[in-house]
């Protein structure tokens, strides 16, 4: 579904992601990392809103982004929720989700029903005709999730989707994403380390633009030492991973996710 092969990415002359390797198939992948570690930059690149410097660094749906045609085609199969997004404040939730679906070139006969279904999934059905400017922060976030999951894209990329959600809505969101991840590749960045146990079959820990861990949440918890900071084994395992060296390009991947057993580039 998605292969990142030695990706480096940054802003002007400032590198942020360094020689990153990652292969994902169907399932839920949680991306953890401290502020400024490069999570949003990586997700932006996977969503193709920022292109890699070299087309060969990213393969989506089996294709490198090496032609205008490939770059144009990829977003049709990607649902993306950025960390923050501009929205026309006069749009209702329904207008917004339909508009995003139209931008993604969801076939016209499917747009209305797919938008309504996505709005129901995030439990905004009773607000479908409410202008976005009148929504609470958590509701606006859910409207953002609705547009990303509308028509079940093959690749769903969500940058901190649980931001501002109350505990019940977080549980509901996890259930929706788990359901999606049975047939799509769902990539979620979060600061809620514990959330990944309930949602993800695989997590990555990014620090200073390099992956420090890639495996099942249980394996991350196993990294924990008594001396690591955190209240739970998973939080302590996360702290331990931050102190670990970057993963080498050929490191084996957890067998729990997708169909790739080793990193691309592994000999
Ligand atoms: N548009 C931009 N222009 C220049 N530098 C940027 C831009 N966006 C991010 N950066 C820089 O890139 C680095 C990584 O930022 P990024 O937002 O990817 O991290 P993050 O892990 O998502 O952080 P957070 O958890 O705070 O959201 C930071 O040092 C940030 O200052």
JSON list of N, CA and C in Angstrom, two decimals, residues 185-234:
[
{"chain": "A", "resi": 185, "resn": "UNK", "atom": "N", "xyz": [-5.50, 1.19, 4.88]},
{"chain": "A", "resi": 185, "resn": "UNK", "atom": "CA", "xyz": [-4.31, 1.49, 5.69]},
{"chain": "A", "resi": 185, "resn": "UNK", "atom": "C", "xyz": [-4.61, 2.80, 6.43]},
{"chain": "A", "resi": 186, "resn": "UNK", "atom": "N", "xyz": [-4.62, 2.74, 7.75]},
{"chain": "A", "resi": 186, "resn": "UNK", "atom": "CA", "xyz": [-4.95, 3.90, 8.56]},
{"chain": "A", "resi": 186, "resn": "UNK", "atom": "C", "xyz": [-3.70, 4.34, 9.31]},
{"chain": "A", "resi": 187, "resn": "UNK", "atom": "N", "xyz": [-3.27, 5.56, 9.09]},
{"chain": "A", "resi": 187, "resn": "UNK", "atom": "CA", "xyz": [-2.07, 6.08, 9.75]},
{"chain": "A", "resi": 187, "resn": "UNK", "atom": "C", "xyz": [-2.50, 7.26, 10.63]},
{"chain": "A", "resi": 188, "resn": "UNK", "atom": "N", "xyz": [-2.19, 7.16, 11.91]},
{"chain": "A", "resi": 188, "resn": "UNK", "atom": "CA", "xyz": [-2.68, 8.14, 12.87]},
{"chain": "A", "resi": 188, "resn": "UNK", "atom": "C", "xyz": [-1.53, 8.65, 13.72]},
{"chain": "A", "resi": 189, "resn": "UNK", "atom": "N", "xyz": [-1.35, 9.97, 13.79]},
{"chain": "A", "resi": 189, "resn": "UNK", "atom": "CA", "xyz": [-0.37, 10.48, 14.75]},
{"chain": "A", "resi": 189, "resn": "UNK", "atom": "C", "xyz": [-1.11, 10.87, 16.02]},
{"chain": "A", "resi": 190, "resn": "UNK", "atom": "N", "xyz": [-0.46, 10.68, 17.13]},
{"chain": "A", "resi": 190, "resn": "UNK", "atom": "CA", "xyz": [-1.11, 10.98, 18.40]},
{"chain": "A", "resi": 190, "resn": "UNK", "atom": "C", "xyz": [-0.07, 11.21, 19.49]},
{"chain": "A", "resi": 191, "resn": "UNK", "atom": "N", "xyz": [-0.46, 12.00, 20.49]},
{"chain": "A", "resi": 191, "resn": "UNK", "atom": "CA", "xyz": [0.35, 12.12, 21.69]},
{"chain": "A", "resi": 191, "resn": "UNK", "atom": "C", "xyz": [-0.20, 11.23, 22.80]},
{"chain": "A", "resi": 192, "resn": "UNK", "atom": "N", "xyz": [-1.33, 10.58, 22.51]},
{"chain": "A", "resi": 192, "resn": "UNK", "atom": "CA", "xyz": [-1.98, 9.75, 23.52]},
{"chain": "A", "resi": 192, "resn": "UNK", "atom": "C", "xyz": [-1.43, 8.33, 23.39]},
{"chain": "A", "resi": 193, "resn": "UNK", "atom": "N", "xyz": [-0.31, 8.11, 24.05]},
{"chain": "A", "resi": 193, "resn": "UNK", "atom": "CA", "xyz": [0.41, 6.84, 23.89]},
{"chain": "A", "resi": 193, "resn": "UNK", "atom": "C", "xyz": [-0.52, 5.65, 24.16]},
{"chain": "A", "resi": 194, "resn": "UNK", "atom": "N", "xyz": [-1.35, 5.78, 25.19]},
{"chain": "A", "resi": 194, "resn": "UNK", "atom": "CA", "xyz": [-2.21, 4.66, 25.58]},
{"chain": "A", "resi": 194, "resn": "UNK", "atom": "C", "xyz": [-3.28, 4.37, 24.53]},
{"chain": "A", "resi": 195, "resn": "UNK", "atom": "N", "xyz": [-3.67, 5.39, 23.76]},
{"chain": "A", "resi": 195, "resn": "UNK", "atom": "CA", "xyz": [-4.68, 5.18, 22.72]},
{"chain": "A", "resi": 195, "resn": "UNK", "atom": "C", "xyz": [-4.24, 4.14, 21.70]},
{"chain": "A", "resi": 196, "resn": "UNK", "atom": "N", "xyz": [-2.93, 4.07, 21.48]},
{"chain": "A", "resi": 196, "resn": "UNK", "atom": "CA", "xyz": [-2.44, 3.17, 20.42]},
{"chain": "A", "resi": 196, "resn": "UNK", "atom": "C", "xyz": [-2.71, 1.70, 20.76]},
{"chain": "A", "resi": 197, "resn": "UNK", "atom": "N", "xyz": [-2.74, 1.36, 22.05]},
{"chain": "A", "resi": 197, "resn": "UNK", "atom": "CA", "xyz": [-2.99, -0.04, 22.42]},
{"chain": "A", "resi": 197, "resn": "UNK", "atom": "C", "xyz": [-4.36, -0.49, 21.94]},
{"chain": "A", "resi": 198, "resn": "UNK", "atom": "N", "xyz": [-5.32, 0.44, 21.99]},
{"chain": "A", "resi": 198, "resn": "UNK", "atom": "CA", "xyz": [-6.69, 0.07, 21.67]},
{"chain": "A", "resi": 198, "resn": "UNK", "atom": "C", "xyz": [-6.98, 0.18, 20.18]},
{"chain": "A", "resi": 199, "resn": "UNK", "atom": "N", "xyz": [-6.09, 0.83, 19.46]},
{"chain": "A", "resi": 199, "resn": "UNK", "atom": "CA", "xyz": [-6.38, 1.07, 18.04]},
{"chain": "A", "resi": 199, "resn": "UNK", "atom": "C", "xyz": [-5.39, 0.37, 17.11]},
{"chain": "A", "resi": 200, "resn": "UNK", "atom": "N", "xyz": [-4.11, 0.44, 17.43]},
{"chain": "A", "resi": 200, "resn": "UNK", "atom": "CA", "xyz": [-3.09, 0.13, 16.42]},
{"chain": "A", "resi": 200, "resn": "UNK", "atom": "C", "xyz": [-2.55, -1.28, 16.57]},
{"chain": "A", "resi": 201, "resn": "UNK", "atom": "N", "xyz": [-2.32, -1.93, 15.44]},
{"chain": "A", "resi": 201, "resn": "UNK", "atom": "CA", "xyz": [-1.60, -3.20, 15.50]},
{"chain": "A", "resi": 201, "resn": "UNK", "atom": "C", "xyz": [-0.11, -2.95, 15.38]},
{"chain": "A", "resi": 202, "resn": "UNK", "atom": "N", "xyz": [0.24, -1.71, 15.03]},
{"chain": "A", "resi": 202, "resn": "UNK", "atom": "CA", "xyz": [1.67, -1.39, 14.91]},
{"chain": "A", "resi": 202, "resn": "UNK", "atom": "C", "xyz": [1.87, 0.09, 15.24]},
{"chain": "A", "resi": 203, "resn": "UNK", "atom": "N", "xyz": [2.97, 0.39, 15.91]},
{"chain": "A", "resi": 203, "resn": "UNK", "atom": "CA", "xyz": [3.29, 1.80, 16.21]},
{"chain": "A", "resi": 203, "resn": "UNK", "atom": "C", "xyz": [4.73, 2.10, 15.80]},
{"chain": "A", "resi": 204, "resn": "UNK", "atom": "N", "xyz": [4.94, 3.36, 15.45]},
{"chain": "A", "resi": 204, "resn": "UNK", "atom": "CA", "xyz": [6.28, 3.84, 15.17]},
{"chain": "A", "resi": 204, "resn": "UNK", "atom": "C", "xyz": [6.58, 4.99, 16.11]},
{"chain": "A", "resi": 205, "resn": "UNK", "atom": "N", "xyz": [7.81, 5.05, 16.58]},
{"chain": "A", "resi": 205, "resn": "UNK", "atom": "CA", "xyz": [8.22, 6.18, 17.42]},
{"chain": "A", "resi": 205, "resn": "UNK", "atom": "C", "xyz": [9.24, 6.98, 16.61]},
{"chain": "A", "resi": 206, "resn": "UNK", "atom": "N", "xyz": [8.88, 8.24, 16.35]},
{"chain": "A", "resi": 206, "resn": "UNK", "atom": "CA", "xyz": [9.74, 9.12, 15.57]},
{"chain": "A", "resi": 206, "resn": "UNK", "atom": "C", "xyz": [10.39, 10.12, 16.52]},
{"chain": "A", "resi": 207, "resn": "UNK", "atom": "N", "xyz": [11.69, 10.28, 16.38]},
{"chain": "A", "resi": 207, "resn": "UNK", "atom": "CA", "xyz": [12.38, 11.27, 17.20]},
{"chain": "A", "resi": 207, "resn": "UNK", "atom": "C", "xyz": [13.47, 11.89, 16.35]},
{"chain": "A", "resi": 208, "resn": "UNK", "atom": "N", "xyz": [13.49, 13.21, 16.31]},
{"chain": "A", "resi": 208, "resn": "UNK", "atom": "CA", "xyz": [14.45, 13.95, 15.50]},
{"chain": "A", "resi": 208, "resn": "UNK", "atom": "C", "xyz": [14.48, 13.44, 14.06]},
{"chain": "A", "resi": 209, "resn": "UNK", "atom": "N", "xyz": [13.27, 13.17, 13.54]},
{"chain": "A", "resi": 209, "resn": "UNK", "atom": "CA", "xyz": [13.15, 12.80, 12.13]},
{"chain": "A", "resi": 209, "resn": "UNK", "atom": "C", "xyz": [13.59, 11.39, 11.79]},
{"chain": "A", "resi": 210, "resn": "UNK", "atom": "N", "xyz": [13.81, 10.57, 12.82]},
{"chain": "A", "resi": 210, "resn": "UNK", "atom": "CA", "xyz": [14.24, 9.19, 12.56]},
{"chain": "A", "resi": 210, "resn": "UNK", "atom": "C", "xyz": [13.38, 8.23, 13.38]},
{"chain": "A", "resi": 211, "resn": "UNK", "atom": "N", "xyz": [13.06, 7.08, 12.78]},
{"chain": "A", "resi": 211, "resn": "UNK", "atom": "CA", "xyz": [12.27, 6.09, 13.52]},
{"chain": "A", "resi": 211, "resn": "UNK", "atom": "C", "xyz": [13.15, 5.39, 14.55]},
{"chain": "A", "resi": 212, "resn": "UNK", "atom": "N", "xyz": [12.68, 5.35, 15.78]},
{"chain": "A", "resi": 212, "resn": "UNK", "atom": "CA", "xyz": [13.43, 4.71, 16.88]},
{"chain": "A", "resi": 212, "resn": "UNK", "atom": "C", "xyz": [12.83, 3.37, 17.25]},
{"chain": "A", "resi": 213, "resn": "UNK", "atom": "N", "xyz": [11.58, 3.17, 16.84]},
{"chain": "A", "resi": 213, "resn": "UNK", "atom": "CA", "xyz": [10.89, 1.91, 17.14]},
{"chain": "A", "resi": 213, "resn": "UNK", "atom": "C", "xyz": [9.84, 1.69, 16.07]},
{"chain": "A", "resi": 214, "resn": "UNK", "atom": "N", "xyz": [9.62, 0.43, 15.74]},
{"chain": "A", "resi": 214, "resn": "UNK", "atom": "CA", "xyz": [8.57, 0.07, 14.78]},
{"chain": "A", "resi": 214, "resn": "UNK", "atom": "C", "xyz": [8.13, -1.35, 15.13]},
{"chain": "A", "resi": 215, "resn": "UNK", "atom": "N", "xyz": [6.94, -1.47, 15.66]},
{"chain": "A", "resi": 215, "resn": "UNK", "atom": "CA", "xyz": [6.46, -2.81, 16.05]},
{"chain": "A", "resi": 215, "resn": "UNK", "atom": "C", "xyz": [5.11, -2.72, 16.72]},
{"chain": "A", "resi": 216, "resn": "UNK", "atom": "N", "xyz": [4.70, -3.83, 17.33]},
{"chain": "A", "resi": 216, "resn": "UNK", "atom": "CA", "xyz": [3.40, -3.88, 17.99]},
{"chain": "A", "resi": 216, "resn": "UNK", "atom": "C", "xyz": [3.45, -3.09, 19.30]},
{"chain": "A", "resi": 217, "resn": "UNK", "atom": "N", "xyz": [2.31, -2.53, 19.75]},
{"chain": "A", "resi": 217, "resn": "UNK", "atom": "CA", "xyz": [2.30, -1.80, 21.02]},
{"chain": "A", "resi": 217, "resn": "UNK", "atom": "C", "xyz": [2.84, -2.66, 22.18]},
{"chain": "A", "resi": 218, "resn": "UNK", "atom": "N", "xyz": [2.54, -3.96, 22.14]},
{"chain": "A", "resi": 218, "resn": "UNK", "atom": "CA", "xyz": [3.01, -4.84, 23.23]},
{"chain": "A", "resi": 218, "resn": "UNK", "atom": "C", "xyz": [4.55, -4.88, 23.24]},
{"chain": "A", "resi": 219, "resn": "UNK", "atom": "N", "xyz": [5.13, -4.88, 22.04]},
{"chain": "A", "resi": 219, "resn": "UNK", "atom": "CA", "xyz": [6.60, -4.90, 21.96]},
{"chain": "A", "resi": 219, "resn": "UNK", "atom": "C", "xyz": [7.18, -3.60, 22.50]},
{"chain": "A", "resi": 220, "resn": "UNK", "atom": "N", "xyz": [6.45, -2.50, 22.28]},
{"chain": "A", "resi": 220, "resn": "UNK", "atom": "CA", "xyz": [6.92, -1.21, 22.80]},
{"chain": "A", "resi": 220, "resn": "UNK", "atom": "C", "xyz": [6.88, -1.25, 24.34]},
{"chain": "A", "resi": 221, "resn": "UNK", "atom": "N", "xyz": [5.79, -1.79, 24.86]},
{"chain": "A", "resi": 221, "resn": "UNK", "atom": "CA", "xyz": [5.67, -1.89, 26.33]},
{"chain": "A", "resi": 221, "resn": "UNK", "atom": "C", "xyz": [6.78, -2.76, 26.90]},
{"chain": "A", "resi": 222, "resn": "UNK", "atom": "N", "xyz": [7.20, -3.79, 26.14]},
{"chain": "A", "resi": 222, "resn": "UNK", "atom": "CA", "xyz": [8.27, -4.68, 26.59]},
{"chain": "A", "resi": 222, "resn": "UNK", "atom": "C", "xyz": [9.61, -3.97, 26.70]},
{"chain": "A", "resi": 223, "resn": "UNK", "atom": "N", "xyz": [9.74, -2.83, 26.01]},
{"chain": "A", "resi": 223, "resn": "UNK", "atom": "CA", "xyz": [11.00, -2.08, 26.08]},
{"chain": "A", "resi": 223, "resn": "UNK", "atom": "C", "xyz": [11.20, -1.39, 27.43]},
{"chain": "A", "resi": 224, "resn": "UNK", "atom": "N", "xyz": [10.10, -1.29, 28.19]},
{"chain": "A", "resi": 224, "resn": "UNK", "atom": "CA", "xyz": [10.12, -0.47, 29.40]},
{"chain": "A", "resi": 224, "resn": "UNK", "atom": "C", "xyz": [11.10, -1.02, 30.43]},
{"chain": "A", "resi": 225, "resn": "UNK", "atom": "N", "xyz": [11.85, -0.09, 31.01]},
{"chain": "A", "resi": 225, "resn": "UNK", "atom": "CA", "xyz": [12.68, -0.41, 32.18]},
{"chain": "A", "resi": 225, "resn": "UNK", "atom": "C", "xyz": [12.10, 0.37, 33.35]},
{"chain": "A", "resi": 226, "resn": "UNK", "atom": "N", "xyz": [12.37, -0.12, 34.57]},
{"chain": "A", "resi": 226, "resn": "UNK", "atom": "CA", "xyz": [11.81, 0.57, 35.74]},
{"chain": "A", "resi": 226, "resn": "UNK", "atom": "C", "xyz": [12.22, 2.04, 35.79]},
{"chain": "A", "resi": 227, "resn": "UNK", "atom": "N", "xyz": [13.42, 2.33, 35.28]},
{"chain": "A", "resi": 227, "resn": "UNK", "atom": "CA", "xyz": [13.93, 3.69, 35.37]},
{"chain": "A", "resi": 227, "resn": "UNK", "atom": "C", "xyz": [13.32, 4.65, 34.35]},
{"chain": "A", "resi": 228, "resn": "UNK", "atom": "N", "xyz": [12.57, 4.13, 33.35]},
{"chain": "A", "resi": 228, "resn": "UNK", "atom": "CA", "xyz": [12.03, 5.01, 32.30]},
{"chain": "A", "resi": 228, "resn": "UNK", "atom": "C", "xyz": [10.83, 5.79, 32.82]},
{"chain": "A", "resi": 229, "resn": "UNK", "atom": "N", "xyz": [10.72, 7.03, 32.36]},
{"chain": "A", "resi": 229, "resn": "UNK", "atom": "CA", "xyz": [9.62, 7.88, 32.81]},
{"chain": "A", "resi": 229, "resn": "UNK", "atom": "C", "xyz": [8.30, 7.41, 32.20]},
{"chain": "A", "resi": 230, "resn": "UNK", "atom": "N", "xyz": [7.27, 7.43, 33.02]},
{"chain": "A", "resi": 230, "resn": "UNK", "atom": "CA", "xyz": [5.93, 7.05, 32.53]},
{"chain": "A", "resi": 230, "resn": "UNK", "atom": "C", "xyz": [5.15, 6.32, 33.60]},
{"chain": "A", "resi": 231, "resn": "UNK", "atom": "N", "xyz": [3.80, 6.37, 33.47]},
{"chain": "A", "resi": 231, "resn": "UNK", "atom": "CA", "xyz": [2.96, 5.73, 34.48]},
{"chain": "A", "resi": 231, "resn": "UNK", "atom": "C", "xyz": [2.56, 4.32, 34.10]},
{"chain": "A", "resi": 232, "resn": "UNK", "atom": "N", "xyz": [2.70, 3.96, 32.82]},
{"chain": "A", "resi": 232, "resn": "UNK", "atom": "CA", "xyz": [2.28, 2.63, 32.37]},
{"chain": "A", "resi": 232, "resn": "UNK", "atom": "C", "xyz": [3.45, 2.01, 31.60]},
{"chain": "A", "resi": 233, "resn": "UNK", "atom": "N", "xyz": [3.44, 0.69, 31.42]},
{"chain": "A", "resi": 233, "resn": "UNK", "atom": "CA", "xyz": [4.52, 0.05, 30.66]},
{"chain": "A", "resi": 233, "resn": "UNK", "atom": "C", "xyz": [4.67, 0.66, 29.26]},
{"chain": "A", "resi": 234, "resn": "UNK", "atom": "N", "xyz": [3.52, 1.00, 28.62]},
{"chain": "A", "resi": 234, "resn": "UNK", "atom": "CA", "xyz": [3.61, 1.57, 27.28]},
{"chain": "A", "resi": 234, "resn": "UNK", "atom": "C", "xyz": [4.28, 2.94, 27.30]}
]
